[in-house]
Amino acid sequence: MTLDIDVRGKLVVGNWKMHGSTAENDALLAGILAGASSSAGCGICVPFPYLFQARDALRGSDVAWGAQNLSEHPKGAYTGEISAAMLCDLGCSLVIVGHSERRALEGESSGRVAAKYRAAIEAGLTAILCVGETLEQREGGATERVVAEQLDTVLEAVGVEGIARGVVAYEPVWAIGTGRTATPRQAQDVHAFIRGRIGDPDVAAGLRILYGGSVKGANAAELFAMPDIDGGLIGGASLDPREFLAIRSAASAAMER
Ligand code: PGA
């Protein structure tokens, strides 16, 4: 399935990170597919070796698939890298760029993230741009400055038209994998800030901004009820089909309100 990027419905995307095996994935994919169809968009971003498996399982379903990273280069002598065209060749419609784990552990700068974002959208992929501050930055009052720098670098590289071809995910680093979720109000404030920063009012109004960081079935509804939270990027809870489906149901229910 390809996500309809022109409609700002709710969207739930799983980020499997470096988890899974072919056997575990078979069970997880079957569990996801067993869920009732839902009005909220849905996708999963899996480790590269399992893209074939995701494609074979999800083709024809209403669940999109994609990767967690890509190269900023189109092709060439880049050992170990994966291009946007290769992802398209495997039927991907999504790719995460600038996840905080890559920024922190792989030293990805905002400039490099912007180049990856550009490579993704030029190939026709929906790029999910992750932004977010560390605990130290939040406590130092630097949340907006940090998020603005991460967002503006991409905006400058691709313009508002380019931003319109992606999705933003606000993921406070202190909430990722910690069980400590941002409160709906804390998340809403940053989401509204991000939307307000997109110069063009039409693009801003149509932009999907996901929240990520310890989203679970139990806290999804209150987050998705916020006016600027258009769904979630889900790590740990995306590895459990019941949790993941509960989050997707919460997104659908929020759309019907
Ligand atoms: P988490 O991860 O849901 O496990 O906190 C979210 C993410 O890193 O995208």
mmCIF file of N, CA and C in Angstrom, residues 72 98 102-104 106-116 149-150 153-154:
data_model
loop_
_atom_site.group_PDB
_atom_site.id
_atom_site.type_symbol
_atom_site.label_atom_id
_atom_site.label_comp_id
_atom_site.label_asym_id
_atom_site.label_seq_id
_atom_site.Cartn_x
_atom_site.Cartn_y
_atom_site.Cartn_z
ATOM 1 N N GLU A 72 22.160 8.991 1.456
ATOM 2 C CA GLU A 72 21.849 10.243 0.758
ATOM 3 C C GLU A 72 22.317 10.194 -0.694
ATOM 4 N N GLY A 98 16.723 10.585 10.284
ATOM 5 C CA GLY A 98 17.087 11.420 11.426
ATOM 6 C C GLY A 98 16.583 10.912 12.759
ATOM 7 N N ARG A 102 20.165 7.370 15.490
ATOM 8 C CA ARG A 102 21.182 7.559 14.450
ATOM 9 C C ARG A 102 21.923 8.880 14.649
ATOM 10 N N ARG A 103 21.192 9.907 15.055
ATOM 11 C CA ARG A 103 21.889 11.182 15.305
ATOM 12 C C ARG A 103 22.921 10.985 16.414
ATOM 13 N N ALA A 104 22.516 10.274 17.492
ATOM 14 C CA ALA A 104 23.408 10.153 18.649
ATOM 15 C C ALA A 104 24.485 9.087 18.442
ATOM 16 N N GLU A 106 25.314 7.300 15.502
ATOM 17 C CA GLU A 106 26.022 7.273 14.218
ATOM 18 C C GLU A 106 26.488 8.672 13.816
ATOM 19 N N GLY A 107 26.291 9.630 14.677
ATOM 20 C CA GLY A 107 26.796 10.987 14.418
ATOM 21 C C GLY A 107 26.133 11.675 13.234
ATOM 22 N N GLU A 108 24.875 11.347 12.942
ATOM 23 C CA GLU A 108 24.219 12.005 11.803
ATOM 24 C C GLU A 108 23.876 13.445 12.151
ATOM 25 N N SER A 109 24.437 14.354 11.381
ATOM 26 C CA SER A 109 24.164 15.780 11.591
ATOM 27 C C SER A 109 22.843 16.152 10.936
ATOM 28 N N SER A 110 22.320 17.312 11.290
ATOM 29 C CA SER A 110 21.088 17.777 10.641
ATOM 30 C C SER A 110 21.289 17.936 9.141
ATOM 31 N N GLY A 111 22.496 18.355 8.717
ATOM 32 C CA GLY A 111 22.776 18.512 7.289
ATOM 33 C C GLY A 111 22.680 17.173 6.565
ATOM 34 N N ARG A 112 23.222 16.140 7.175
ATOM 35 C CA ARG A 112 23.183 14.813 6.550
ATOM 36 C C ARG A 112 21.746 14.288 6.534
ATOM 37 N N VAL A 113 21.030 14.556 7.603
ATOM 38 C CA VAL A 113 19.621 14.138 7.671
ATOM 39 C C VAL A 113 18.843 14.823 6.536
ATOM 40 N N ALA A 114 19.131 16.103 6.315
ATOM 41 C CA ALA A 114 18.439 16.838 5.242
ATOM 42 C C ALA A 114 18.751 16.221 3.884
ATOM 43 N N ALA A 115 20.011 15.814 3.676
ATOM 44 C CA ALA A 115 20.383 15.198 2.390
ATOM 45 C C ALA A 115 19.655 13.864 2.219
ATOM 46 N N LYS A 116 19.515 13.106 3.294
ATOM 47 C CA LYS A 116 18.787 11.831 3.226
ATOM 48 C C LYS A 116 17.302 12.083 2.953
ATOM 49 N N GLU A 149 16.175 23.913 14.897
ATOM 50 C CA GLU A 149 17.401 23.695 14.098
ATOM 51 C C GLU A 149 17.254 22.427 13.254
ATOM 52 N N GLN A 150 16.711 21.376 13.848
ATOM 53 C CA GLN A 150 16.580 20.107 13.120
ATOM 54 C C GLN A 150 15.584 20.244 11.962
ATOM 55 N N THR A 153 16.830 22.967 9.033
ATOM 56 C CA THR A 153 17.873 22.483 8.121
ATOM 57 C C THR A 153 17.231 21.731 6.954
ATOM 58 N N VAL A 154 16.189 20.964 7.260
ATOM 59 C CA VAL A 154 15.509 20.220 6.197
ATOM 60 C C VAL A 154 14.668 21.183 5.348
#
